């Protein structure tokens, strides 16, 4: 919005932009947005707490080198990084996993394993902004460290399903696609390709649904794969069921047996309808080592709702002894798009129960006492602070969805009473101050 007079215009313009506009790709949360955000975060938190997880947090600012991995991941090219006033290279975190790794490393030996932790950090990535993708987002992170049991990966899927059910989504709306990095690792291993080239291959094929096939092929060839390897990669990633996978990898395959255990474990939670095998899921981060998964809307309209997997070797890349770990990150943007599409966004009201209004200025201090007395009983009270007419108070009450209007009227207050109107039933009663 621009001011109409010249002075205002001068003040309101900043680097050619209106100062009312935030930095591109960032969001403001007005109270109605904040109510929704809190509702979403409460659902995230409830699903994690129900599964016995503890909450943690870390600073948004970290040492840049925590993220300078060299495998060509998009995330490291999208860093918000700068030098601070002490010439330290720092970055706004693009994801939570390295901070979590740092925290675990700092207390290695002192933490009793396994740890089950969750957090809802704001993350920053200099991305091309588009539907469901911003330059900042909040990302629910749920991770288990210290066990290599596949049951931990199944527990994560259960947390996801608990959340989805909590917000009213069903297995008809979305699917959690599961695979394992070991599938591709075995195929490439048979061609004697491993290590760095393997993780770089994963990062390239993760972009399969975003880039044309020939571009992916070119990138694979540039990485050093011959055309035989490229077609092997393409054919394995096209597999969408476990029987076909078994035929392709052979009965002895470790990837196959781990995936079978994972699906069996998910079956024992009774949530098999929410998952399916899809070999094209490899994830775009270098550190994953085993099972990987992503939730997608069934219609395929949106980008991934969330993603995660096992990353047993992250600590050694940071110079420490490895610890098995598995987890996921779940952004707040795509899920809200999906909930809006399915008409599942709740109507949330302010949570204010009482509006206290003095009907003349002389009753102001009395109204403060009444508001305080009601607040002492635990009721949430919006005290009208200026001279307002009753008509305004009724409109205001309707707008914020209050339950009651508490009126201080000259005659009634003389006998120490306030008039309370129940806004739903319309009923009015006079209540003595000491009985509030
Ligand atoms: P990621 O796939 O990069 O994984 O991000 C996880 C989720 O965060 C995405 O599926 C999406 O919901 C959300 N997200 C990511 N970038 C954006 C963005 N620019 N705008 C909106 N939402 C976004 C990770 O970050 C891993 N660290 C997750 C993890 C935790 N793996 C193990 N533990």
Short mmCIF file of C-alpha atoms and ligand atoms in Angstrom, two decimals:
data_model
loop_
_atom_site.label_atom_id
_atom_site.label_comp_id
_atom_site.label_asym_id
_atom_site.label_seq_id
_atom_site.Cartn_x
_atom_site.Cartn_y
_atom_site.Cartn_z
CA UNK A 1 0.00 0.00 0.00
CA UNK A 2 1.34 3.41 -0.89
CA UNK A 3 0.51 6.61 0.88
CA UNK A 4 -1.29 9.21 -1.23
CA UNK A 5 0.69 12.25 -0.10
CA UNK A 6 4.28 12.89 -1.15
CA UNK A 7 5.83 12.83 2.30
CA UNK A 8 4.22 9.46 2.98
CA UNK A 9 5.40 8.18 -0.38
CA UNK A 10 9.00 9.10 0.45
CA UNK A 11 8.83 7.38 3.80
CA UNK A 12 7.02 4.39 2.41
CA UNK A 13 9.51 3.63 -0.34
CA UNK A 14 12.59 1.63 0.45
CA UNK A 15 14.95 0.41 -2.26
CA UNK A 16 12.13 0.96 -4.71
CA UNK A 17 9.80 -1.29 -2.72
CA UNK A 18 7.07 -0.43 -0.34
CA UNK A 19 8.28 -0.93 3.24
CA UNK A 20 5.04 -2.74 3.93
CA UNK A 21 6.34 -5.57 1.74
CA UNK A 22 8.55 -8.13 3.48
CA UNK A 23 11.61 -9.78 1.92
CA UNK A 24 10.68 -11.91 -1.11
CA UNK A 25 9.74 -15.46 -0.20
CA UNK A 26 9.07 -14.67 3.47
CA UNK A 27 5.71 -14.54 5.17
CA UNK A 28 3.98 -12.41 7.77
CA UNK A 29 1.68 -14.16 10.18
CA UNK A 30 -1.30 -11.99 11.09
CA UNK A 31 -3.33 -13.22 14.08
CA UNK A 32 -5.66 -15.32 11.89
CA UNK A 33 -2.60 -16.90 10.19
CA UNK A 34 -0.95 -17.41 13.55
CA UNK A 35 -4.02 -19.25 14.85
CA UNK A 36 -3.77 -21.65 11.93
CA UNK A 37 -0.02 -22.02 12.34
CA UNK A 38 -0.46 -22.84 16.02
CA UNK A 39 -3.17 -25.33 15.16
CA UNK A 40 -0.84 -27.05 12.67
CA UNK A 41 2.09 -27.02 15.11
CA UNK A 42 -0.15 -28.42 17.87
CA UNK A 43 -1.03 -31.31 15.58
CA UNK A 44 2.66 -31.86 14.79
CA UNK A 45 3.50 -31.75 18.48
CA UNK A 46 0.65 -34.02 19.57
CA UNK A 47 1.64 -36.75 17.09
CA UNK A 48 5.26 -36.66 18.33
CA UNK A 49 4.35 -36.54 22.03
CA UNK A 50 1.93 -39.45 21.60
CA UNK A 51 4.90 -41.49 20.40
CA UNK A 52 7.05 -40.53 23.39
CA UNK A 53 9.27 -37.92 21.71
CA UNK A 54 10.95 -34.97 23.47
CA UNK A 55 11.13 -31.48 22.00
CA UNK A 56 14.45 -29.69 21.38
CA UNK A 57 15.58 -26.51 19.62
CA UNK A 58 18.77 -24.93 18.23
CA UNK A 59 19.75 -21.49 16.89
CA UNK A 60 18.70 -20.45 13.40
CA UNK A 61 22.27 -19.18 12.84
CA UNK A 62 24.99 -21.81 12.46
CA UNK A 63 28.59 -22.05 11.21
CA UNK A 64 28.48 -22.18 7.43
CA UNK A 65 30.79 -25.20 7.35
CA UNK A 66 28.08 -27.31 8.93
CA UNK A 67 26.46 -27.24 5.48
CA UNK A 68 29.34 -27.12 3.03
CA UNK A 69 29.08 -30.69 1.83
CA UNK A 70 30.46 -31.25 -1.60
CA UNK A 71 28.01 -33.57 -3.36
CA UNK A 72 26.22 -30.91 -5.42
CA UNK A 73 23.04 -30.86 -3.37
CA UNK A 74 20.64 -28.00 -4.12
CA UNK A 75 20.38 -27.20 -0.44
CA UNK A 76 24.04 -26.19 -0.14
CA UNK A 77 23.72 -23.93 -3.19
CA UNK A 78 20.74 -22.20 -1.64
CA UNK A 79 22.42 -21.11 1.59
CA UNK A 80 21.64 -17.77 3.17
CA UNK A 81 25.26 -17.22 4.24
CA UNK A 82 27.31 -14.20 5.23
CA UNK A 83 30.25 -13.07 7.32
CA UNK A 84 29.36 -11.73 10.72
CA UNK A 85 31.06 -8.69 12.29
CA UNK A 86 33.76 -10.96 13.70
CA UNK A 87 34.53 -12.30 10.19
CA UNK A 88 33.00 -15.68 10.96
CA UNK A 89 31.28 -17.43 8.09
CA UNK A 90 27.76 -18.15 9.25
CA UNK A 91 24.51 -19.30 7.63
CA UNK A 92 20.82 -19.39 8.42
CA UNK A 93 19.99 -23.09 8.74
CA UNK A 94 18.46 -24.54 5.57
CA UNK A 95 17.48 -27.72 7.48
CA UNK A 96 17.64 -28.97 11.05
CA UNK A 97 19.50 -32.28 10.64
CA UNK A 98 23.08 -30.87 10.83
CA UNK A 99 22.20 -28.85 13.97
CA UNK A 100 20.75 -31.98 15.52
CA UNK A 101 23.89 -33.91 14.56
CA UNK A 102 26.00 -31.18 16.18
CA UNK A 103 23.94 -31.37 19.38
CA UNK A 104 24.16 -35.16 19.50
CA UNK A 105 27.93 -35.06 18.85
CA UNK A 106 28.47 -32.48 21.60
CA UNK A 107 26.94 -34.85 24.15
CA UNK A 108 28.06 -38.14 22.60
CA UNK A 109 28.38 -40.69 25.36
CA UNK A 110 26.25 -38.68 27.79
CA UNK A 111 22.93 -39.19 25.99
CA UNK A 112 21.11 -42.41 26.70
CA UNK A 113 20.25 -44.02 23.40
CA UNK A 114 18.03 -44.24 21.54
CA UNK A 115 17.02 -40.61 21.56
CA UNK A 116 13.65 -39.65 20.13
CA UNK A 117 13.47 -35.93 19.55
CA UNK A 118 11.32 -33.48 17.60
CA UNK A 119 11.43 -29.80 16.77
CA UNK A 120 9.63 -27.24 14.57
CA UNK A 121 12.40 -24.90 13.38
CA UNK A 122 12.16 -22.16 10.79
CA UNK A 123 14.52 -23.00 7.91
CA UNK A 124 15.89 -20.70 5.21
CA UNK A 125 16.67 -21.61 1.61
CA UNK A 126 17.28 -19.24 -1.28
CA UNK A 127 14.88 -21.16 -3.54
CA UNK A 128 12.85 -20.15 -6.55
CA UNK A 129 9.58 -19.26 -4.86
CA UNK A 130 6.58 -21.17 -6.12
CA UNK A 131 3.44 -22.85 -4.83
CA UNK A 132 4.36 -24.71 -1.63
CA UNK A 133 7.95 -23.42 -1.66
CA UNK A 134 9.14 -20.28 0.07
CA UNK A 135 12.50 -18.90 1.14
CA UNK A 136 11.62 -19.60 4.71
CA UNK A 137 9.44 -22.38 5.99
CA UNK A 138 8.78 -24.11 9.25
CA UNK A 139 9.82 -27.72 9.19
CA UNK A 140 8.61 -30.30 11.70
CA UNK A 141 11.58 -32.60 12.33
CA UNK A 142 11.23 -35.97 13.99
CA UNK A 143 14.34 -38.12 14.46
CA UNK A 144 15.49 -41.24 16.24
CA UNK A 145 19.21 -41.71 16.94
CA UNK A 146 21.10 -44.68 18.30
CA UNK A 147 19.29 -47.65 16.82
CA UNK A 148 19.65 -49.35 13.47
CA UNK A 149 16.46 -51.37 13.95
CA UNK A 150 14.04 -50.99 11.06
CA UNK A 151 11.29 -50.69 13.70
CA UNK A 152 12.49 -47.09 14.22
CA UNK A 153 11.72 -46.26 10.58
CA UNK A 154 8.27 -47.84 10.96
CA UNK A 155 7.64 -45.78 14.10
CA UNK A 156 8.30 -42.61 12.06
CA UNK A 157 5.70 -43.69 9.51
CA UNK A 158 3.24 -44.23 12.36
CA UNK A 159 3.90 -40.67 13.62
CA UNK A 160 3.17 -39.34 10.14
CA UNK A 161 -0.09 -41.29 9.89
CA UNK A 162 -1.15 -40.12 13.37
CA UNK A 163 -0.60 -36.55 12.24
CA UNK A 164 -2.46 -37.01 8.94
CA UNK A 165 -5.43 -38.60 10.71
CA UNK A 166 -5.36 -35.83 13.32
CA UNK A 167 -5.90 -33.15 10.67
CA UNK A 168 -8.59 -35.16 8.89
CA UNK A 169 -6.64 -36.58 5.93
CA UNK A 170 -7.08 -40.16 4.81
CA UNK A 171 -5.08 -42.71 2.84
CA UNK A 172 -7.23 -41.71 -0.16
CA UNK A 173 -5.78 -38.20 -0.06
CA UNK A 174 -2.10 -39.05 0.09
CA UNK A 175 0.45 -41.84 0.04
CA UNK A 176 3.80 -42.33 1.74
CA UNK A 177 6.15 -43.68 -0.91
CA UNK A 178 8.97 -45.78 0.44
CA UNK A 179 12.18 -47.17 -0.97
CA UNK A 180 15.76 -47.63 0.17
CA UNK A 181 19.00 -46.06 -1.00
CA UNK A 182 20.36 -49.60 -0.82
CA UNK A 183 18.32 -50.55 -3.92
CA UNK A 184 20.34 -48.23 -6.13
CA UNK A 185 23.48 -48.91 -4.12
CA UNK A 186 23.25 -52.62 -4.92
CA UNK A 187 22.62 -52.00 -8.60
CA UNK A 188 25.51 -49.54 -8.87
CA UNK A 189 27.67 -51.71 -6.61
CA UNK A 190 27.34 -54.53 -9.13
CA UNK A 191 28.83 -52.03 -11.62
CA UNK A 192 31.54 -51.16 -9.09
CA UNK A 193 30.22 -47.66 -8.54
CA UNK A 194 30.09 -46.48 -4.93
CA UNK A 195 31.04 -43.68 -2.50
CA UNK A 196 30.88 -40.12 -3.73
CA UNK A 197 29.64 -41.06 -7.19
CA UNK A 198 26.81 -43.04 -5.60
CA UNK A 199 25.56 -40.07 -3.51
CA UNK A 200 25.93 -37.73 -6.47
CA UNK A 201 23.89 -40.17 -8.58
CA UNK A 202 21.13 -40.10 -5.94
CA UNK A 203 21.06 -36.30 -6.01
CA UNK A 204 20.71 -36.31 -9.80
CA UNK A 205 17.98 -38.95 -10.02
CA UNK A 206 16.03 -37.24 -7.22
CA UNK A 207 15.27 -34.53 -9.79
CA UNK A 208 13.70 -37.01 -12.21
CA UNK A 209 10.19 -35.67 -11.75
CA UNK A 210 11.33 -32.05 -12.15
CA UNK A 211 13.68 -32.27 -15.14
CA UNK A 212 13.25 -33.84 -18.60
CA UNK A 213 14.66 -37.37 -18.97
CA UNK A 214 17.39 -36.28 -21.42
CA UNK A 215 18.74 -33.70 -18.96
CA UNK A 216 18.96 -36.34 -16.24
CA UNK A 217 20.71 -38.69 -18.67
CA UNK A 218 23.21 -35.98 -19.61
CA UNK A 219 23.98 -35.29 -15.96
CA UNK A 220 24.49 -38.99 -15.25
CA UNK A 221 26.85 -39.33 -18.19
CA UNK A 222 28.72 -36.19 -17.11
CA UNK A 223 29.17 -37.83 -13.71
CA UNK A 224 30.94 -40.71 -15.44
CA UNK A 225 28.21 -43.33 -15.92
CA UNK A 226 28.22 -45.20 -19.22
CA UNK A 227 25.00 -45.76 -21.15
CA UNK A 228 24.68 -49.29 -19.75
CA UNK A 229 24.72 -47.91 -16.19
CA UNK A 230 22.26 -45.15 -17.13
CA UNK A 231 19.73 -47.62 -18.49
CA UNK A 232 20.18 -49.90 -15.47
CA UNK A 233 19.53 -46.92 -13.18
CA UNK A 234 16.46 -45.92 -15.18
CA UNK A 235 14.98 -49.38 -15.20
CA UNK A 236 15.47 -50.01 -11.47
CA UNK A 237 13.97 -46.63 -10.56
CA UNK A 238 10.86 -47.43 -12.58
CA UNK A 239 9.94 -50.36 -10.31
CA UNK A 240 6.75 -49.83 -8.33
CA UNK A 241 6.19 -53.15 -6.54
CA UNK A 242 8.11 -55.51 -4.32
CA UNK A 243 7.72 -58.61 -6.53
CA UNK A 244 9.33 -56.84 -9.42
CA UNK A 245 12.06 -55.59 -7.10
CA UNK A 246 12.69 -59.12 -5.90
CA UNK A 247 13.01 -60.31 -9.51
CA UNK A 248 15.41 -57.53 -10.26
CA UNK A 249 17.66 -57.66 -7.18
CA UNK A 250 17.41 -61.38 -6.39
CA UNK A 251 16.30 -63.07 -3.17
CA UNK A 252 19.65 -62.50 -1.43
CA UNK A 253 19.39 -58.74 -1.64
CA UNK A 254 19.84 -56.87 1.67
CA UNK A 255 17.81 -53.93 0.33
CA UNK A 256 14.94 -56.30 -0.42
CA UNK A 257 14.98 -57.99 2.98
CA UNK A 258 15.17 -54.65 4.84
CA UNK A 259 12.27 -53.27 2.84
CA UNK A 260 10.25 -56.45 3.49
CA UNK A 261 10.88 -56.05 7.24
CA UNK A 262 9.87 -52.41 7.06
CA UNK A 263 6.58 -53.18 5.28
CA UNK A 264 5.87 -56.03 7.74
CA UNK A 265 6.49 -53.70 10.64
CA UNK A 266 4.21 -51.04 9.12
CA UNK A 267 1.59 -53.74 8.65
CA UNK A 268 1.66 -54.51 12.37
CA UNK A 269 0.64 -50.86 13.03
CA UNK A 270 -2.36 -51.49 10.75
CA UNK A 271 -1.40 -48.62 8.45
CA UNK A 272 -0.34 -50.45 5.31
CA UNK A 273 -2.94 -48.62 3.20
CA UNK A 274 -0.96 -45.38 3.69
CA UNK A 275 2.27 -46.67 2.14
CA UNK A 276 3.55 -48.08 -1.12
CA UNK A 277 6.88 -49.12 -2.54
CA UNK A 278 8.28 -46.77 -5.18
CA UNK A 279 11.88 -47.19 -6.28
CA UNK A 280 11.99 -43.67 -7.72
CA UNK A 281 12.17 -42.23 -4.18
CA UNK A 282 15.86 -41.62 -3.46
CA UNK A 283 15.79 -38.14 -1.79
CA UNK A 284 17.93 -35.17 -2.75
CA UNK A 285 20.28 -35.03 0.23
CA UNK A 286 23.62 -36.80 0.20
CA UNK A 287 23.55 -38.25 3.70
CA UNK A 288 20.78 -40.86 3.39
CA UNK A 289 21.99 -44.46 3.59
CA UNK A 290 18.96 -46.77 3.92
CA UNK A 291 15.17 -46.57 3.91
CA UNK A 292 13.89 -43.31 2.39
CA UNK A 293 10.35 -42.01 2.11
CA UNK A 294 8.24 -39.09 0.96
CA UNK A 295 4.54 -38.34 1.31
CA UNK A 296 2.77 -37.15 -1.85
CA UNK A 297 -0.85 -36.20 -2.53
CA UNK A 298 -2.54 -38.98 -4.50
CA UNK A 299 -3.42 -36.68 -7.38
CA UNK A 300 0.20 -35.60 -7.75
CA UNK A 301 -0.75 -31.90 -7.78
CA UNK A 302 1.76 -30.75 -5.19
CA UNK A 303 5.41 -31.20 -4.38
CA UNK A 304 6.47 -33.62 -1.63
CA UNK A 305 4.54 -33.05 1.58
CA UNK A 306 7.42 -34.34 3.68
CA UNK A 307 10.50 -36.49 3.35
CA UNK A 308 13.04 -38.41 5.32
CA UNK A 309 14.95 -41.58 5.81
CA UNK A 310 17.86 -43.28 7.45
CA UNK A 311 21.21 -41.49 7.64
CA UNK A 312 23.62 -43.74 9.53
CA UNK A 313 26.83 -42.09 8.33
CA UNK A 314 26.27 -38.37 8.84
CA UNK A 315 28.49 -38.03 11.91
CA UNK A 316 31.62 -39.31 10.18
CA UNK A 317 31.22 -36.61 7.51
CA UNK A 318 31.36 -34.13 10.40
CA UNK A 319 34.48 -35.74 11.84
CA UNK A 320 32.92 -37.88 14.55
CA UNK A 321 32.12 -41.54 15.19
CA UNK A 322 28.97 -42.63 13.35
CA UNK A 323 25.69 -43.31 15.10
CA UNK A 324 22.67 -44.82 13.36
CA UNK A 325 19.88 -42.30 12.80
CA UNK A 326 16.58 -41.95 11.00
CA UNK A 327 14.08 -39.12 10.72
CA UNK A 328 12.00 -36.83 8.57
CA UNK A 329 11.36 -33.17 7.82
CA UNK A 330 7.81 -31.94 7.18
CA UNK A 331 7.24 -28.39 5.91
CA UNK A 332 4.30 -26.20 6.84
CA UNK A 333 3.50 -25.03 3.28
CA UNK A 334 2.48 -27.93 1.04
CA UNK A 335 0.36 -29.47 3.79
CA UNK A 336 -1.66 -26.25 4.13
CA UNK A 337 -2.24 -26.22 0.37
CA UNK A 338 -3.47 -29.80 0.52
CA UNK A 339 -5.70 -29.13 3.54
CA UNK A 340 -7.20 -26.11 1.76
CA UNK A 341 -7.85 -28.23 -1.35
CA UNK A 342 -9.62 -30.85 0.77
CA UNK A 343 -11.61 -28.23 2.72
CA UNK A 344 -9.95 -29.31 5.94
CA UNK A 345 -8.76 -25.92 7.18
CA UNK A 346 -10.58 -25.37 10.48
CA UNK A 347 -12.31 -22.11 11.31
CA UNK A 348 -10.47 -20.91 14.34
CA UNK A 349 -11.73 -18.17 16.57
CA UNK A 350 -9.72 -15.90 18.82
CA UNK A 351 -10.27 -17.85 22.03
CA UNK A 352 -11.52 -14.74 23.86
CA UNK A 353 -14.34 -15.72 26.21
CA UNK A 354 -15.48 -12.44 27.77
CA UNK A 355 -15.59 -8.85 26.62
CA UNK A 356 -15.79 -6.41 29.52
CA UNK A 357 -17.17 -2.96 28.69
CA UNK A 358 -17.82 0.02 30.97
CA UNK A 359 -20.84 1.96 29.74
CA UNK A 360 -19.43 5.31 30.80
CA UNK A 361 -15.94 6.70 31.54
CA UNK A 362 -16.58 6.81 35.31
CA UNK A 363 -16.87 3.03 35.31
CA UNK A 364 -13.41 2.48 33.78
CA UNK A 365 -11.59 1.60 36.99
CA UNK A 366 -14.44 -0.66 38.07
CA UNK A 367 -14.19 -2.44 34.70
CA UNK A 368 -10.50 -3.10 35.38
CA UNK A 369 -11.48 -4.77 38.67
CA UNK A 370 -14.15 -6.86 36.96
CA UNK A 371 -11.74 -7.96 34.20
CA UNK A 372 -9.13 -8.88 36.83
CA UNK A 373 -11.66 -10.89 38.83
CA UNK A 374 -12.75 -12.83 35.75
CA UNK A 375 -9.11 -13.42 34.71
CA UNK A 376 -8.43 -14.77 38.21
CA UNK A 377 -11.01 -17.47 37.57
CA UNK A 378 -9.12 -18.41 34.38
CA UNK A 379 -11.43 -16.78 31.83
CA UNK A 380 -9.86 -15.00 28.87
CA UNK A 381 -10.97 -11.38 28.88
CA UNK A 382 -10.80 -8.59 26.34
CA UNK A 383 -11.21 -5.33 28.25
CA UNK A 384 -12.59 -2.45 26.20
CA UNK A 385 -10.04 0.32 26.79
CA UNK A 386 -11.72 3.35 25.24
CA UNK A 387 -15.17 4.87 25.27
CA UNK A 388 -17.19 2.61 23.02
CA UNK A 389 -20.87 2.19 22.43
CA UNK A 390 -22.65 -1.08 23.22
CA UNK A 391 -23.47 -1.46 19.53
CA UNK A 392 -19.75 -1.56 18.77
CA UNK A 393 -19.19 -4.13 21.54
CA UNK A 394 -21.81 -6.46 20.06
CA UNK A 395 -20.23 -6.26 16.62
CA UNK A 396 -16.78 -6.77 18.09
CA UNK A 397 -18.00 -9.80 20.07
CA UNK A 398 -19.46 -11.34 16.96
CA UNK A 399 -16.30 -10.73 14.97
CA UNK A 400 -14.01 -12.40 17.49
CA UNK A 401 -16.49 -15.10 18.51
CA UNK A 402 -16.65 -14.20 22.24
CA UNK A 403 -19.01 -16.14 24.53
CA UNK A 404 -20.21 -13.34 26.81
CA UNK A 405 -20.48 -9.59 27.07
CA UNK A 406 -19.90 -8.30 30.60
CA UNK A 407 -21.37 -4.81 30.97
CA UNK A 408 -20.74 -2.30 33.72
CA UNK A 409 -23.87 -0.16 33.93
CA UNK A 410 -24.28 2.86 36.27
CA UNK A 411 -27.39 1.68 38.15
CA UNK A 412 -26.40 -1.97 38.48
CA UNK A 413 -22.84 -1.13 39.56
CA UNK A 414 -24.23 1.01 42.40
CA UNK A 415 -25.44 -2.26 43.89
CA UNK A 416 -22.12 -3.94 42.97
CA UNK A 417 -23.57 -5.95 40.09
CA UNK A 418 -22.52 -6.46 36.48
CA UNK A 419 -24.81 -7.48 33.63
CA UNK A 420 -23.66 -10.56 31.75
CA UNK A 421 -25.12 -11.39 28.36
CA UNK A 422 -24.67 -14.90 27.04
CA UNK A 423 -24.12 -14.23 23.37
CA UNK A 424 -25.29 -17.62 22.19
CA UNK A 425 -28.58 -17.88 24.12
CA UNK A 426 -29.13 -14.11 24.37
CA UNK A 427 -29.89 -14.55 28.07
CA UNK A 428 -28.96 -11.67 30.40
CA UNK A 429 -28.33 -11.90 34.15
CA UNK A 430 -27.10 -9.49 36.80
CA UNK A 431 -24.28 -11.03 38.85
CA UNK A 432 -22.82 -9.60 42.09
CA UNK A 433 -19.14 -8.69 41.75
CA UNK A 434 -18.04 -11.15 44.45
CA UNK A 435 -19.76 -14.03 42.63
CA UNK A 436 -17.97 -13.51 39.34
P1 LIG B 1 14.02 -31.96 2.66
O1 LIG B 1 13.39 -32.95 1.74
O2 LIG B 1 15.01 -31.03 2.08
O3 LIG B 1 14.65 -32.78 3.86
O4 LIG B 1 12.88 -31.11 3.33
C1 LIG B 1 11.85 -31.76 4.05
C2 LIG B 1 10.52 -31.08 3.81
O5 LIG B 1 10.63 -29.70 4.15
C3 LIG B 1 10.03 -31.06 2.38
O6 LIG B 1 9.39 -32.26 2.04
C4 LIG B 1 9.06 -29.89 2.42
O7 LIG B 1 7.88 -30.28 3.11
C5 LIG B 1 9.77 -28.93 3.34
N1 LIG B 1 10.54 -27.93 2.60
C6 LIG B 1 11.83 -27.99 2.21
N2 LIG B 1 12.19 -26.86 1.55
C7 LIG B 1 11.12 -26.06 1.55
C8 LIG B 1 10.84 -24.74 1.05
N3 LIG B 1 11.76 -24.01 0.43
N4 LIG B 1 9.59 -24.23 1.23
C9 LIG B 1 8.64 -24.95 1.87
N5 LIG B 1 8.85 -26.18 2.37
C10 LIG B 1 10.06 -26.73 2.21
C11 LIG B 1 15.35 -32.24 4.89
O8 LIG B 1 15.45 -31.06 5.11
C12 LIG B 1 15.89 -33.27 5.85
N6 LIG B 1 16.79 -32.58 6.77
C13 LIG B 1 14.75 -33.96 6.56
C14 LIG B 1 15.22 -34.97 7.56
C15 LIG B 1 15.13 -34.88 8.90
N7 LIG B 1 15.77 -36.13 7.25
C16 LIG B 1 16.07 -36.77 8.38
N8 LIG B 1 15.68 -36.02 9.39
#
